[in-house]
Amino acid sequence: LIHVRMGVRDLLAGIITMTALFSINLQIAGSNLTIARDVDTIFTAAPTMALFGGLNLLTGYAGQISLGAGAFMMVGAYATFAFQLRLPQVPLPLALIASGAIAAAVGLVFGAPSSRIKGFYLIVSTLAAQFFFEWLFLKFPWFYNGNSSATIQLPSGLHLGGFSLDTPHGRYFLVLATVALLSWAALNLVRGQTGRNWQAVRDMDTAAAVIGVPVRRAKLQAFAVSSAILGIAGALWAFAYLGSASVQSFGLTRSYQIL
């Protein structure tokens, strides 16, 4: 699993394919805007690509196996909800970026043991994040605004400026643009020194340290970047695809599915 990785170019190719499929559906439909189901089907692939891209950097490039993907998604979704609920003046793109930064900080904390442990023990360490945040977000009603069903939903829906993104087309293009930007950023990372450091650590961290690669920093960078992408993808999964979400939407099963 560690040595088999999906290239970031595949993500970009997937984005182009989804755009082409959407255009075909739109042309076939003509003026009859009843293609919500088709858009929804194509749209499902977009957050999935973002999720795979996030974990691909950590596992495929840096060689660090994690079962905490659901937890980082959860952090991103609940952070976005908090920003939009308590700071409604913050635009959605900034809320997503801030949520990604919070998820990255969480990834740094739970990725810190990677400098000393690996393999099964690292999996257990990241699994702790999954159980901890499931407990945290259910224990304190503040995180879900005291909702009796313990679910979260954006109070004013998806919007950018004065434009509503709550239509299938709006949600589709929101996720498509986000995945494109994340893929572009990931491509630049893996092509640069950071990506080369990750691959050296993946192949053999002891040899990487001998040739001067900062192994601990490379591992933490991988956890931070991966968690940031997963946090943003979790917010999109919750509010653009599901509409509303709860802790169960990001359970351990979700982490298994992504891995």
mmCIF file of C-alpha atoms in Angstrom:
data_model
loop_
_atom_site.group_PDB
_atom_site.id
_atom_site.type_symbol
_atom_site.label_atom_id
_atom_site.label_comp_id
_atom_site.label_asym_id
_atom_site.label_seq_id
_atom_site.Cartn_x
_atom_site.Cartn_y
_atom_site.Cartn_z
ATOM 1 C CA LEU A 1 0.000 0.000 0.000
ATOM 2 C CA ILE A 2 2.815 2.389 0.872
ATOM 3 C CA HIS A 3 4.608 1.939 -2.445
ATOM 4 C CA VAL A 4 1.491 2.186 -4.621
ATOM 5 C CA ARG A 5 0.425 5.786 -4.992
ATOM 6 C CA MET A 6 -1.970 7.639 -7.228
ATOM 7 C CA GLY A 7 -0.226 10.511 -9.017
ATOM 8 C CA VAL A 8 -1.567 14.003 -8.487
ATOM 9 C CA ARG A 9 -1.849 14.241 -12.275
ATOM 10 C CA ASP A 10 -4.611 11.607 -11.988
ATOM 11 C CA LEU A 11 -6.555 14.019 -9.802
ATOM 12 C CA LEU A 12 -6.218 16.764 -12.394
ATOM 13 C CA ALA A 13 -7.272 14.345 -15.129
ATOM 14 C CA GLY A 14 -10.290 13.425 -13.052
ATOM 15 C CA ILE A 15 -11.236 17.088 -12.676
ATOM 16 C CA ILE A 16 -11.113 17.586 -16.442
ATOM 17 C CA THR A 17 -13.221 14.452 -16.932
ATOM 18 C CA MET A 18 -15.855 15.614 -14.445
ATOM 19 C CA THR A 19 -16.051 19.001 -16.130
ATOM 20 C CA ALA A 20 -16.498 17.357 -19.526
ATOM 21 C CA LEU A 21 -19.196 15.017 -18.222
ATOM 22 C CA PHE A 22 -21.012 17.919 -16.638
ATOM 23 C CA SER A 23 -20.911 19.882 -19.899
ATOM 24 C CA ILE A 24 -22.302 16.903 -21.826
ATOM 25 C CA ASN A 25 -25.146 16.499 -19.347
ATOM 26 C CA LEU A 26 -25.902 20.190 -19.565
ATOM 27 C CA GLN A 27 -26.007 20.128 -23.350
ATOM 28 C CA ILE A 28 -28.237 17.057 -23.422
ATOM 29 C CA ALA A 29 -30.624 18.615 -20.939
ATOM 30 C CA GLY A 30 -30.861 21.859 -22.918
ATOM 31 C CA SER A 31 -33.249 24.257 -21.245
ATOM 32 C CA ASN A 32 -34.792 21.523 -19.134
ATOM 33 C CA LEU A 33 -32.906 21.854 -15.858
ATOM 34 C CA THR A 34 -33.890 18.451 -14.481
ATOM 35 C CA ILE A 35 -30.385 16.990 -14.342
ATOM 36 C CA ALA A 36 -29.939 17.291 -10.588
ATOM 37 C CA ARG A 37 -29.530 13.538 -10.255
ATOM 38 C CA ASP A 38 -26.847 13.423 -12.975
ATOM 39 C CA VAL A 39 -25.004 16.342 -11.438
ATOM 40 C CA ASP A 40 -25.229 14.685 -8.029
ATOM 41 C CA THR A 41 -23.782 11.451 -9.412
ATOM 42 C CA ILE A 42 -20.788 13.205 -10.964
ATOM 43 C CA PHE A 43 -20.427 15.479 -7.961
ATOM 44 C CA THR A 44 -19.957 12.521 -5.609
ATOM 45 C CA ALA A 45 -16.543 11.897 -7.167
ATOM 46 C CA ALA A 46 -15.237 15.372 -6.333
ATOM 47 C CA PRO A 47 -15.048 15.207 -2.507
ATOM 48 C CA THR A 48 -13.899 11.603 -2.856
ATOM 49 C CA MET A 49 -10.969 12.771 -4.988
ATOM 50 C CA ALA A 50 -10.089 15.401 -2.390
ATOM 51 C CA LEU A 51 -10.139 12.756 0.343
ATOM 52 C CA PHE A 52 -7.965 10.354 -1.623
ATOM 53 C CA GLY A 53 -5.592 13.192 -2.483
ATOM 54 C CA GLY A 54 -5.185 14.122 1.175
ATOM 55 C CA LEU A 55 -4.419 10.602 2.344
ATOM 56 C CA ASN A 56 -2.375 9.907 -0.779
ATOM 57 C CA LEU A 57 0.185 12.536 0.240
ATOM 58 C CA LEU A 58 0.540 11.024 3.707
ATOM 59 C CA THR A 59 0.506 7.334 2.823
ATOM 60 C CA GLY A 60 1.499 7.184 -0.844
ATOM 61 C CA TYR A 61 4.272 9.780 -0.784
ATOM 62 C CA ALA A 62 5.435 9.931 2.850
ATOM 63 C CA GLY A 63 4.748 6.302 3.757
ATOM 64 C CA GLN A 64 2.824 7.074 6.957
ATOM 65 C CA ILE A 65 -0.314 4.981 7.505
ATOM 66 C CA SER A 66 -3.189 6.695 9.311
ATOM 67 C CA LEU A 67 -6.630 5.624 10.478
ATOM 68 C CA GLY A 68 -7.521 9.122 11.628
ATOM 69 C CA ALA A 69 -8.813 10.457 8.308
ATOM 70 C CA GLY A 70 -12.390 10.548 9.579
ATOM 71 C CA ALA A 71 -11.290 12.543 12.604
ATOM 72 C CA PHE A 72 -9.550 15.204 10.507
ATOM 73 C CA MET A 73 -12.602 15.422 8.249
ATOM 74 C CA MET A 74 -14.727 15.848 11.363
ATOM 75 C CA VAL A 75 -12.541 18.662 12.676
ATOM 76 C CA GLY A 76 -12.801 20.509 9.358
ATOM 77 C CA ALA A 77 -16.585 20.140 9.193
ATOM 78 C CA TYR A 78 -17.223 21.245 12.778
ATOM 79 C CA ALA A 79 -14.750 24.131 12.478
ATOM 80 C CA THR A 80 -16.486 25.376 9.312
ATOM 81 C CA PHE A 81 -19.835 25.132 11.072
ATOM 82 C CA ALA A 82 -18.499 27.141 14.020
ATOM 83 C CA PHE A 83 -17.083 29.863 11.765
ATOM 84 C CA GLN A 84 -20.290 30.202 9.754
ATOM 85 C CA LEU A 85 -22.491 30.143 12.852
ATOM 86 C CA ARG A 86 -20.554 32.408 15.187
ATOM 87 C CA LEU A 87 -18.705 34.560 12.652
ATOM 88 C CA PRO A 88 -21.212 34.868 9.789
ATOM 89 C CA GLN A 89 -19.271 37.774 8.290
ATOM 90 C CA VAL A 90 -16.427 35.407 7.408
ATOM 91 C CA PRO A 91 -16.778 34.342 3.729
ATOM 92 C CA LEU A 92 -17.102 30.633 3.025
ATOM 93 C CA PRO A 93 -13.688 30.323 1.288
ATOM 94 C CA LEU A 94 -11.931 31.877 4.291
ATOM 95 C CA ALA A 95 -13.892 29.615 6.646
ATOM 96 C CA LEU A 96 -12.738 26.588 4.649
ATOM 97 C CA ILE A 97 -9.114 27.760 4.712
ATOM 98 C CA ALA A 98 -9.262 28.437 8.457
ATOM 99 C CA SER A 99 -10.856 25.044 9.046
ATOM 100 C CA GLY A 100 -8.096 23.431 7.025
ATOM 101 C CA ALA A 101 -5.514 25.228 9.182
ATOM 102 C CA ILE A 102 -7.184 23.946 12.361
ATOM 103 C CA ALA A 103 -7.240 20.408 10.966
ATOM 104 C CA ALA A 104 -3.549 20.788 10.072
ATOM 105 C CA ALA A 105 -2.743 21.760 13.671
ATOM 106 C CA VAL A 106 -4.643 18.708 14.908
ATOM 107 C CA GLY A 107 -2.718 16.578 12.421
ATOM 108 C CA LEU A 108 0.550 17.923 13.788
ATOM 109 C CA VAL A 109 -0.425 16.939 17.323
ATOM 110 C CA PHE A 110 -1.479 13.399 16.474
ATOM 111 C CA GLY A 111 1.313 12.986 13.938
ATOM 112 C CA ALA A 112 4.017 13.923 16.429
ATOM 113 C CA PRO A 113 4.537 10.289 17.566
ATOM 114 C CA SER A 114 5.513 9.392 13.975
ATOM 115 C CA SER A 115 9.043 10.584 14.724
ATOM 116 C CA ARG A 116 9.463 7.689 17.179
ATOM 117 C CA ILE A 117 7.000 4.981 16.148
ATOM 118 C CA LYS A 118 5.852 3.488 12.871
ATOM 119 C CA GLY A 119 3.664 0.770 11.407
ATOM 120 C CA PHE A 120 1.003 -0.731 13.670
ATOM 121 C CA TYR A 121 1.854 1.556 16.582
ATOM 122 C CA LEU A 122 1.423 4.660 14.431
ATOM 123 C CA ILE A 123 -1.955 3.347 13.273
ATOM 124 C CA VAL A 124 -3.022 3.020 16.909
ATOM 125 C CA SER A 125 -1.832 6.569 17.602
ATOM 126 C CA THR A 126 -3.903 8.032 14.768
ATOM 127 C CA LEU A 127 -6.837 5.842 15.748
ATOM 128 C CA ALA A 128 -6.821 7.664 19.081
ATOM 129 C CA ALA A 129 -7.703 10.865 17.214
ATOM 130 C CA GLN A 130 -10.794 9.176 15.786
ATOM 131 C CA PHE A 131 -12.167 8.120 19.160
ATOM 132 C CA PHE A 132 -11.173 11.339 20.906
ATOM 133 C CA PHE A 133 -12.993 13.658 18.513
ATOM 134 C CA GLU A 134 -16.049 11.440 18.342
ATOM 135 C CA TRP A 135 -16.261 11.766 22.120
ATOM 136 C CA LEU A 136 -15.457 15.501 22.126
ATOM 137 C CA PHE A 137 -18.017 16.592 19.538
ATOM 138 C CA LEU A 138 -20.772 14.547 21.182
ATOM 139 C CA LYS A 139 -19.924 15.398 24.786
ATOM 140 C CA PHE A 140 -20.173 19.184 24.500
ATOM 141 C CA PRO A 141 -23.356 20.615 22.895
ATOM 142 C CA TRP A 142 -21.496 23.849 22.064
ATOM 143 C CA PHE A 143 -19.966 22.145 19.044
ATOM 144 C CA TYR A 144 -23.367 21.360 17.488
ATOM 145 C CA ASN A 145 -25.120 24.461 18.876
ATOM 146 C CA GLY A 146 -27.292 22.421 21.221
ATOM 147 C CA ASN A 147 -29.224 20.788 18.377
ATOM 148 C CA SER A 148 -31.428 18.029 19.790
ATOM 149 C CA SER A 149 -30.366 15.658 17.008
ATOM 150 C CA ALA A 150 -26.671 16.530 17.514
ATOM 151 C CA THR A 151 -26.309 17.356 13.817
ATOM 152 C CA ILE A 152 -24.668 20.364 12.191
ATOM 153 C CA GLN A 153 -25.897 22.344 9.207
ATOM 154 C CA LEU A 154 -24.792 25.713 7.854
ATOM 155 C CA PRO A 155 -27.257 28.290 9.254
ATOM 156 C CA SER A 156 -27.572 30.269 6.020
ATOM 157 C CA GLY A 157 -26.649 27.514 3.586
ATOM 158 C CA LEU A 158 -23.843 27.602 1.063
ATOM 159 C CA HIS A 159 -23.303 31.064 -0.339
ATOM 160 C CA LEU A 160 -20.474 33.143 -1.735
ATOM 161 C CA GLY A 161 -21.023 36.864 -1.561
ATOM 162 C CA GLY A 162 -24.566 37.436 -2.671
ATOM 163 C CA PHE A 163 -24.784 34.210 -4.671
ATOM 164 C CA SER A 164 -26.398 31.040 -3.385
ATOM 165 C CA LEU A 165 -24.523 27.792 -3.971
ATOM 166 C CA ASP A 166 -27.267 25.547 -2.655
ATOM 167 C CA THR A 167 -28.298 24.378 -6.126
ATOM 168 C CA PRO A 168 -26.781 21.166 -7.535
ATOM 169 C CA HIS A 169 -24.825 23.241 -10.052
ATOM 170 C CA GLY A 170 -23.558 25.654 -7.404
ATOM 171 C CA ARG A 171 -22.425 22.848 -5.101
ATOM 172 C CA TYR A 172 -20.802 21.039 -7.990
ATOM 173 C CA PHE A 173 -18.714 23.996 -9.118
ATOM 174 C CA LEU A 174 -17.796 24.893 -5.524
ATOM 175 C CA VAL A 175 -16.331 21.437 -4.956
ATOM 176 C CA LEU A 176 -14.778 21.286 -8.421
ATOM 177 C CA ALA A 177 -12.950 24.588 -7.885
ATOM 178 C CA THR A 178 -11.781 23.505 -4.433
ATOM 179 C CA VAL A 179 -10.485 20.149 -5.655
ATOM 180 C CA ALA A 180 -8.694 21.877 -8.535
ATOM 181 C CA LEU A 181 -6.934 24.312 -6.188
ATOM 182 C CA LEU A 182 -5.993 21.569 -3.724
ATOM 183 C CA SER A 183 -4.669 19.381 -6.540
ATOM 184 C CA TRP A 184 -2.613 22.256 -7.926
ATOM 185 C CA ALA A 185 -1.113 22.916 -4.476
ATOM 186 C CA ALA A 186 -0.395 19.201 -3.952
ATOM 187 C CA LEU A 187 1.240 18.938 -7.377
ATOM 188 C CA ASN A 188 3.591 21.803 -6.551
ATOM 189 C CA LEU A 189 4.475 20.188 -3.233
ATOM 190 C CA VAL A 190 5.309 16.752 -4.602
ATOM 191 C CA ARG A 191 7.345 18.246 -7.442
ATOM 192 C CA GLY A 192 9.495 20.269 -5.048
ATOM 193 C CA GLN A 193 11.941 19.498 -2.276
ATOM 194 C CA THR A 194 9.120 18.691 0.134
ATOM 195 C CA GLY A 195 7.869 15.893 -2.104
ATOM 196 C CA ARG A 196 11.369 14.507 -2.597
ATOM 197 C CA ASN A 197 11.861 14.472 1.177
ATOM 198 C CA TRP A 198 8.588 12.595 1.633
ATOM 199 C CA GLN A 199 9.597 9.947 -0.892
ATOM 200 C CA ALA A 200 13.008 9.523 0.693
ATOM 201 C CA VAL A 201 11.373 8.997 4.092
ATOM 202 C CA ARG A 202 8.900 6.558 2.565
ATOM 203 C CA ASP A 203 11.620 4.440 0.957
ATOM 204 C CA MET A 204 13.864 4.300 4.040
ATOM 205 C CA ASP A 205 13.837 6.903 6.771
ATOM 206 C CA THR A 206 17.209 5.836 8.190
ATOM 207 C CA ALA A 207 18.927 6.324 4.832
ATOM 208 C CA ALA A 208 17.064 9.599 4.381
ATOM 209 C CA ALA A 209 18.437 10.872 7.686
ATOM 210 C CA VAL A 210 21.964 9.866 6.659
ATOM 211 C CA ILE A 211 21.818 11.954 3.473
ATOM 212 C CA GLY A 212 20.536 14.983 5.385
ATOM 213 C CA VAL A 213 16.766 14.782 4.980
ATOM 214 C CA PRO A 214 15.008 16.262 8.050
ATOM 215 C CA VAL A 215 12.956 13.130 8.713
ATOM 216 C CA ARG A 216 10.928 14.403 11.663
ATOM 217 C CA ARG A 217 10.018 17.646 9.908
ATOM 218 C CA ALA A 218 9.112 15.804 6.695
ATOM 219 C CA LYS A 219 6.761 13.471 8.557
ATOM 220 C CA LEU A 220 5.082 16.330 10.418
ATOM 221 C CA GLN A 221 4.713 18.300 7.176
ATOM 222 C CA ALA A 222 3.005 15.305 5.589
ATOM 223 C CA PHE A 223 0.588 14.972 8.497
ATOM 224 C CA ALA A 224 -0.179 18.703 8.488
ATOM 225 C CA VAL A 225 -0.786 18.989 4.723
ATOM 226 C CA SER A 226 -2.799 15.778 4.588
ATOM 227 C CA SER A 227 -4.945 16.807 7.553
ATOM 228 C CA ALA A 228 -5.581 20.248 6.056
ATOM 229 C CA ILE A 229 -6.855 18.712 2.813
ATOM 230 C CA LEU A 230 -8.950 16.179 4.712
ATOM 231 C CA GLY A 231 -10.407 18.957 6.884
ATOM 232 C CA ILE A 232 -11.518 20.973 3.856
ATOM 233 C CA ALA A 233 -12.821 17.828 2.160
ATOM 234 C CA GLY A 234 -14.750 16.951 5.323
ATOM 235 C CA ALA A 235 -16.470 20.329 5.316
ATOM 236 C CA LEU A 236 -17.441 19.926 1.668
ATOM 237 C CA TRP A 237 -18.602 16.368 2.291
ATOM 238 C CA ALA A 238 -20.797 17.524 5.166
ATOM 239 C CA PHE A 239 -22.357 20.674 3.751
ATOM 240 C CA ALA A 240 -22.097 20.422 -0.031
ATOM 241 C CA TYR A 241 -22.871 16.731 -0.435
ATOM 242 C CA LEU A 242 -24.739 15.524 2.674
ATOM 243 C CA GLY A 243 -26.300 18.886 3.582
ATOM 244 C CA SER A 244 -26.091 18.115 7.294
ATOM 245 C CA ALA A 245 -23.833 15.822 9.252
ATOM 246 C CA SER A 246 -23.170 14.324 12.644
ATOM 247 C CA VAL A 247 -20.295 12.523 14.319
ATOM 248 C CA GLN A 248 -21.513 9.273 12.756
ATOM 249 C CA SER A 249 -20.926 10.769 9.300
ATOM 250 C CA PHE A 250 -17.182 10.653 10.023
ATOM 251 C CA GLY A 251 -16.964 7.417 11.976
ATOM 252 C CA LEU A 252 -14.276 4.779 11.875
ATOM 253 C CA THR A 253 -15.931 3.180 8.851
ATOM 254 C CA ARG A 254 -15.242 6.374 6.903
ATOM 255 C CA SER A 255 -11.544 6.168 7.803
ATOM 256 C CA TYR A 256 -11.431 2.570 6.585
ATOM 257 C CA GLN A 257 -13.148 3.512 3.342
ATOM 258 C CA ILE A 258 -10.686 6.312 2.623
ATOM 259 C CA LEU A 259 -7.667 4.150 3.451
#
